[in-house]
């Protein structure tokens, strides 16, 4: 079971690493910190992708105390290779292949909006968390502070105004503000619900480095870029370059995510 965006994560893990994956190690460390992950806990990473959060959790609690799950076989393989002693399984959030109350902390990074049924997925996260355990997630601030994706969709809206708004993640993602995240957590029956922001950044050698992974079709942005005809894709590239300030050498982009935490 997976959401419509999930197919865009069947590409190679390397393409993901060169795209959004540039930000995910720093984001994972920040999420683990606000969630209060500490040695002695047993942790689960839901929608692990190539394993940024799995690795951050393993660094704190030890890989043998970490489980991870993702519906994309190549991403699960990449995660397994990165964190060999973690229990990495192929599966979806909506039907987690773990026992009730098995974990002290259950986290999910950048996944909620790709679930087919996010309330069911968060319900499963709650089920596998022991009573009192932390259940948390983070999502990009697609509408504002995630500079790479915001500028990408702003450029798309200019070159493809008729179609881009139905793909713009700032418009189509259902859970991308703190009130939406908090409501999802409260509706799932989690207590002590709180939200906040996580700030990350990525350094690019040049604009080509940023553009190149998009051509692999990775993530909704890459899938959209690939589906455009060659002429519009070239216009999109030019527009994105301009919106990023027409960098001619190395540059850094900031990225904000929102997190939500609660207790099972
Ligand atoms: C943006 S990536 C995030 C990956 C990873 N958590 C990270 O921070 O790099 C979204 C991930 O959600 C996964 N995914 C899609 N549908 C899912 C579902 N129903 N349950 C769990 N994960 C799902 C995708 O396969 C992909 O790995």
Short mmCIF file of C-alpha atoms and ligand atoms in Angstrom, two decimals:
data_model
loop_
_atom_site.label_atom_id
_atom_site.label_comp_id
_atom_site.label_asym_id
_atom_site.label_seq_id
_atom_site.Cartn_x
_atom_site.Cartn_y
_atom_site.Cartn_z
CA UNK A 1 0.00 0.00 0.00
CA UNK A 2 1.50 3.35 -0.95
CA UNK A 3 0.54 6.89 -1.94
CA UNK A 4 0.69 8.29 -5.45
CA UNK A 5 4.05 9.99 -4.79
CA UNK A 6 5.62 6.76 -3.58
CA UNK A 7 6.40 5.52 -7.12
CA UNK A 8 8.90 8.39 -7.46
CA UNK A 9 10.99 6.72 -4.75
CA UNK A 10 11.73 3.55 -6.73
CA UNK A 11 14.76 5.23 -8.33
CA UNK A 12 18.30 4.53 -7.21
CA UNK A 13 19.15 5.58 -3.69
CA UNK A 14 22.13 7.48 -5.14
CA UNK A 15 19.78 9.78 -7.09
CA UNK A 16 17.86 10.45 -3.87
CA UNK A 17 21.12 11.17 -2.03
CA UNK A 18 22.10 13.75 -4.64
CA UNK A 19 18.67 15.44 -4.47
CA UNK A 20 16.81 15.79 -1.16
CA UNK A 21 19.23 13.37 0.50
CA UNK A 22 21.73 16.23 0.77
CA UNK A 23 19.68 17.56 3.66
CA UNK A 24 18.53 14.42 5.40
CA UNK A 25 21.49 13.54 7.65
CA UNK A 26 21.38 16.94 9.33
CA UNK A 27 17.59 16.80 9.52
CA UNK A 28 17.66 13.32 11.07
CA UNK A 29 20.09 14.38 13.78
CA UNK A 30 17.86 17.36 14.58
CA UNK A 31 14.70 15.22 14.70
CA UNK A 32 16.33 12.63 16.96
CA UNK A 33 17.46 15.43 19.27
CA UNK A 34 14.06 17.12 19.65
CA UNK A 35 12.47 13.69 20.12
CA UNK A 36 14.84 13.08 23.04
CA UNK A 37 16.20 9.78 21.70
CA UNK A 38 18.64 8.30 24.19
CA UNK A 39 20.77 5.18 24.72
CA UNK A 40 18.84 2.18 26.01
CA UNK A 41 15.81 2.82 23.81
CA UNK A 42 14.47 0.67 21.01
CA UNK A 43 13.68 2.85 17.96
CA UNK A 44 11.72 2.53 14.71
CA UNK A 45 12.20 4.60 11.52
CA UNK A 46 9.02 4.54 9.38
CA UNK A 47 9.61 5.21 5.66
CA UNK A 48 13.36 4.98 6.15
CA UNK A 49 14.34 5.58 2.50
CA UNK A 50 18.10 5.08 2.08
CA UNK A 51 18.52 5.37 5.85
CA UNK A 52 19.46 8.86 7.07
CA UNK A 53 17.26 8.67 10.18
CA UNK A 54 18.00 4.96 10.70
CA UNK A 55 21.70 5.85 10.86
CA UNK A 56 21.10 8.80 13.22
CA UNK A 57 19.05 6.56 15.54
CA UNK A 58 21.70 3.82 15.40
CA UNK A 59 24.37 6.35 16.39
CA UNK A 60 22.45 6.97 19.63
CA UNK A 61 20.89 3.62 20.61
CA UNK A 62 23.05 1.14 18.64
CA UNK A 63 22.07 -0.44 15.31
CA UNK A 64 20.85 -3.64 17.02
CA UNK A 65 18.17 -1.56 18.76
CA UNK A 66 16.88 0.05 15.54
CA UNK A 67 14.25 -1.19 13.12
CA UNK A 68 13.31 0.50 9.85
CA UNK A 69 10.69 -0.04 7.18
CA UNK A 70 10.08 1.29 3.66
CA UNK A 71 7.95 0.03 0.73
CA UNK A 72 10.72 0.72 -1.82
CA UNK A 73 13.01 -2.35 -2.16
CA UNK A 74 16.02 -0.39 -3.52
CA UNK A 75 15.77 2.09 -0.67
CA UNK A 76 15.40 -0.67 1.93
CA UNK A 77 18.50 -2.34 0.42
CA UNK A 78 20.44 0.93 0.63
CA UNK A 79 19.35 1.39 4.24
CA UNK A 80 20.43 -2.18 5.09
CA UNK A 81 23.83 -1.55 3.52
CA UNK A 82 24.24 1.67 5.50
CA UNK A 83 23.14 0.28 8.85
CA UNK A 84 23.97 -3.45 8.57
CA UNK A 85 22.89 -4.48 12.07
CA UNK A 86 19.50 -2.74 11.99
CA UNK A 87 16.32 -4.75 11.31
CA UNK A 88 15.31 -3.24 7.94
CA UNK A 89 12.09 -4.53 6.36
CA UNK A 90 10.11 -3.81 3.19
CA UNK A 91 6.62 -2.65 4.12
CA UNK A 92 4.27 0.30 4.45
CA UNK A 93 3.36 2.50 7.39
CA UNK A 94 -0.28 1.52 7.08
CA UNK A 95 0.53 -2.11 7.97
CA UNK A 96 3.72 -2.05 10.03
CA UNK A 97 5.28 -5.52 10.30
CA UNK A 98 6.01 -5.16 14.03
CA UNK A 99 4.34 -6.20 17.29
CA UNK A 100 2.22 -3.92 19.46
CA UNK A 101 4.18 -1.76 21.94
CA UNK A 102 7.56 -2.88 20.56
CA UNK A 103 9.38 0.50 20.56
CA UNK A 104 10.33 3.34 22.92
CA UNK A 105 10.47 5.84 20.09
CA UNK A 106 8.80 5.76 16.66
CA UNK A 107 9.83 8.44 14.15
CA UNK A 108 9.17 9.19 10.50
CA UNK A 109 11.08 11.71 8.41
CA UNK A 110 9.57 13.29 5.27
CA UNK A 111 7.06 10.46 4.75
CA UNK A 112 3.59 11.47 5.99
CA UNK A 113 2.59 13.09 2.70
CA UNK A 114 3.52 9.97 0.72
CA UNK A 115 1.42 7.56 2.74
CA UNK A 116 -1.77 6.32 1.08
CA UNK A 117 -3.60 6.79 4.36
CA UNK A 118 -1.67 8.98 6.80
CA UNK A 119 -4.15 8.62 9.69
CA UNK A 120 -3.85 4.82 9.35
CA UNK A 121 -0.04 5.10 9.13
CA UNK A 122 0.18 7.25 12.27
CA UNK A 123 -2.28 4.89 13.97
CA UNK A 124 0.14 2.06 13.24
CA UNK A 125 3.04 4.13 14.59
CA UNK A 126 1.04 4.54 17.79
CA UNK A 127 0.20 0.81 17.93
CA UNK A 128 3.85 -0.28 17.82
CA UNK A 129 4.91 2.35 20.39
CA UNK A 130 4.83 1.29 24.03
CA UNK A 131 2.60 3.33 26.36
CA UNK A 132 4.34 6.63 27.03
CA UNK A 133 6.72 6.29 24.05
CA UNK A 134 7.44 9.24 21.76
CA UNK A 135 5.84 9.20 18.30
CA UNK A 136 7.13 11.90 15.99
CA UNK A 137 7.54 13.02 12.41
CA UNK A 138 8.79 15.86 10.28
CA UNK A 139 7.80 17.16 6.85
CA UNK A 140 9.27 19.85 4.61
CA UNK A 141 7.89 23.36 4.73
CA UNK A 142 7.00 22.97 1.05
CA UNK A 143 5.09 26.24 0.94
CA UNK A 144 7.96 28.36 2.26
CA UNK A 145 11.23 27.48 3.96
CA UNK A 146 12.35 24.45 1.91
CA UNK A 147 14.20 26.64 -0.58
CA UNK A 148 15.14 23.99 -3.15
CA UNK A 149 11.59 22.66 -3.58
CA UNK A 150 9.87 26.03 -3.18
CA UNK A 151 12.02 27.61 -5.91
CA UNK A 152 11.60 24.50 -8.08
CA UNK A 153 7.79 24.75 -7.97
CA UNK A 154 7.87 28.55 -8.33
CA UNK A 155 9.87 28.04 -11.54
CA UNK A 156 7.46 25.33 -12.70
CA UNK A 157 4.47 27.61 -12.07
CA UNK A 158 6.07 30.17 -14.39
CA UNK A 159 6.93 27.85 -17.28
CA UNK A 160 3.92 25.52 -17.00
CA UNK A 161 1.16 27.59 -15.34
CA UNK A 162 -1.69 25.35 -16.52
CA UNK A 163 -0.35 22.16 -14.93
CA UNK A 164 2.24 22.94 -12.29
CA UNK A 165 -0.19 23.96 -9.55
CA UNK A 166 -1.64 20.45 -9.47
CA UNK A 167 1.89 19.13 -8.73
CA UNK A 168 3.26 21.93 -6.52
CA UNK A 169 3.99 20.20 -3.23
CA UNK A 170 3.26 23.47 -1.40
CA UNK A 171 -0.34 23.15 -2.62
CA UNK A 172 -1.00 19.43 -2.88
CA UNK A 173 0.62 18.05 0.26
CA UNK A 174 -1.96 17.59 2.97
CA UNK A 175 0.24 17.71 6.07
CA UNK A 176 2.69 20.55 5.75
CA UNK A 177 1.92 23.06 8.50
CA UNK A 178 2.21 22.72 12.30
CA UNK A 179 -1.60 22.95 12.83
CA UNK A 180 -2.20 20.16 10.25
CA UNK A 181 0.45 17.98 11.88
CA UNK A 182 -0.83 18.61 15.39
CA UNK A 183 -4.41 17.82 14.35
CA UNK A 184 -3.26 14.52 12.83
CA UNK A 185 -1.44 13.60 16.04
CA UNK A 186 -4.36 14.60 18.31
CA UNK A 187 -6.88 12.78 16.09
CA UNK A 188 -4.71 9.65 16.34
CA UNK A 189 -5.08 9.76 20.10
CA UNK A 190 -1.54 10.85 20.93
CA UNK A 191 -1.06 13.06 23.99
CA UNK A 192 1.37 15.88 24.91
CA UNK A 193 1.33 17.00 21.26
CA UNK A 194 3.83 19.71 20.31
CA UNK A 195 5.32 21.01 17.08
CA UNK A 196 8.19 23.20 15.96
CA UNK A 197 10.74 23.81 13.22
CA UNK A 198 13.99 22.15 12.21
CA UNK A 199 16.49 24.07 10.10
CA UNK A 200 18.98 22.41 7.74
CA UNK A 201 21.06 23.41 4.74
CA UNK A 202 23.00 21.90 1.84
CA UNK A 203 26.03 23.07 -0.07
CA UNK A 204 26.16 22.68 -3.87
CA UNK A 205 29.33 22.79 -5.97
CA UNK A 206 27.37 24.51 -8.75
CA UNK A 207 23.90 24.66 -10.31
CA UNK A 208 24.50 21.55 -12.47
CA UNK A 209 25.01 19.55 -9.28
CA UNK A 210 21.55 20.61 -8.14
CA UNK A 211 19.84 19.97 -11.49
CA UNK A 212 21.40 16.64 -12.43
CA UNK A 213 19.48 14.30 -10.04
CA UNK A 214 16.14 15.82 -11.11
CA UNK A 215 16.71 14.30 -14.56
CA UNK A 216 16.56 10.80 -12.98
CA UNK A 217 12.88 11.29 -12.07
CA UNK A 218 13.53 11.02 -8.33
CA UNK A 219 10.89 12.42 -5.96
CA UNK A 220 7.77 14.29 -7.16
CA UNK A 221 9.96 17.19 -8.40
CA UNK A 222 12.12 14.88 -10.54
CA UNK A 223 9.09 12.95 -11.81
CA UNK A 224 7.50 16.24 -12.85
CA UNK A 225 10.68 17.49 -14.57
CA UNK A 226 11.07 14.24 -16.53
CA UNK A 227 7.42 14.30 -17.65
CA UNK A 228 7.79 17.78 -19.16
CA UNK A 229 8.82 17.94 -22.80
CA UNK A 230 12.47 18.77 -23.53
CA UNK A 231 11.72 22.40 -24.42
CA UNK A 232 9.76 23.13 -21.25
CA UNK A 233 12.32 21.24 -19.19
CA UNK A 234 15.08 23.47 -20.54
CA UNK A 235 12.92 26.53 -19.71
CA UNK A 236 12.33 25.14 -16.21
CA UNK A 237 16.06 24.70 -15.69
CA UNK A 238 16.73 28.26 -16.80
CA UNK A 239 13.92 29.68 -14.61
CA UNK A 240 15.06 27.74 -11.55
CA UNK A 241 18.62 28.95 -12.05
CA UNK A 242 17.34 32.54 -12.23
CA UNK A 243 15.12 32.16 -9.13
CA UNK A 244 18.10 30.86 -7.17
CA UNK A 245 20.01 34.05 -8.01
CA UNK A 246 21.84 32.67 -11.09
CA UNK A 247 24.73 31.10 -9.14
CA UNK A 248 27.93 30.60 -11.17
CA UNK A 249 29.86 28.65 -8.51
CA UNK A 250 29.26 27.03 -5.10
CA UNK A 251 26.20 28.05 -3.09
CA UNK A 252 24.19 26.98 -0.05
CA UNK A 253 20.43 26.54 0.28
CA UNK A 254 18.49 26.58 3.55
CA UNK A 255 15.68 24.14 4.22
CA UNK A 256 13.07 24.26 6.96
CA UNK A 257 11.01 21.30 8.13
CA UNK A 258 8.16 21.19 10.63
CA UNK A 259 8.12 18.48 13.28
CA UNK A 260 5.39 17.10 15.48
CA UNK A 261 5.80 14.98 18.61
CA UNK A 262 3.37 13.22 20.89
CA UNK A 263 3.15 10.37 23.39
CA UNK A 264 1.46 7.04 22.87
C1 LIG B 1 11.12 11.78 0.91
S1 LIG B 1 11.48 10.10 1.16
C2 LIG B 1 12.08 10.12 2.84
C3 LIG B 1 13.04 8.99 3.12
C4 LIG B 1 13.77 9.06 4.45
N1 LIG B 1 12.85 9.01 5.57
C5 LIG B 1 14.66 10.28 4.51
O1 LIG B 1 14.49 11.09 5.42
O2 LIG B 1 15.53 10.41 3.66
C6 LIG B 1 9.87 9.38 1.32
C7 LIG B 1 9.91 7.90 1.63
O3 LIG B 1 8.60 7.45 1.97
C8 LIG B 1 8.49 6.14 1.49
N2 LIG B 1 7.06 5.79 1.46
C9 LIG B 1 6.16 6.00 0.47
N3 LIG B 1 4.95 5.51 0.82
C10 LIG B 1 5.09 5.00 2.08
C11 LIG B 1 4.21 4.32 2.99
N4 LIG B 1 2.93 4.12 2.68
N5 LIG B 1 4.71 3.90 4.16
C12 LIG B 1 6.00 4.12 4.49
N6 LIG B 1 6.87 4.75 3.67
C13 LIG B 1 6.43 5.18 2.49
C14 LIG B 1 9.19 6.18 0.14
O4 LIG B 1 9.50 4.90 -0.36
C15 LIG B 1 10.40 7.03 0.49
O5 LIG B 1 11.48 6.25 0.92
#
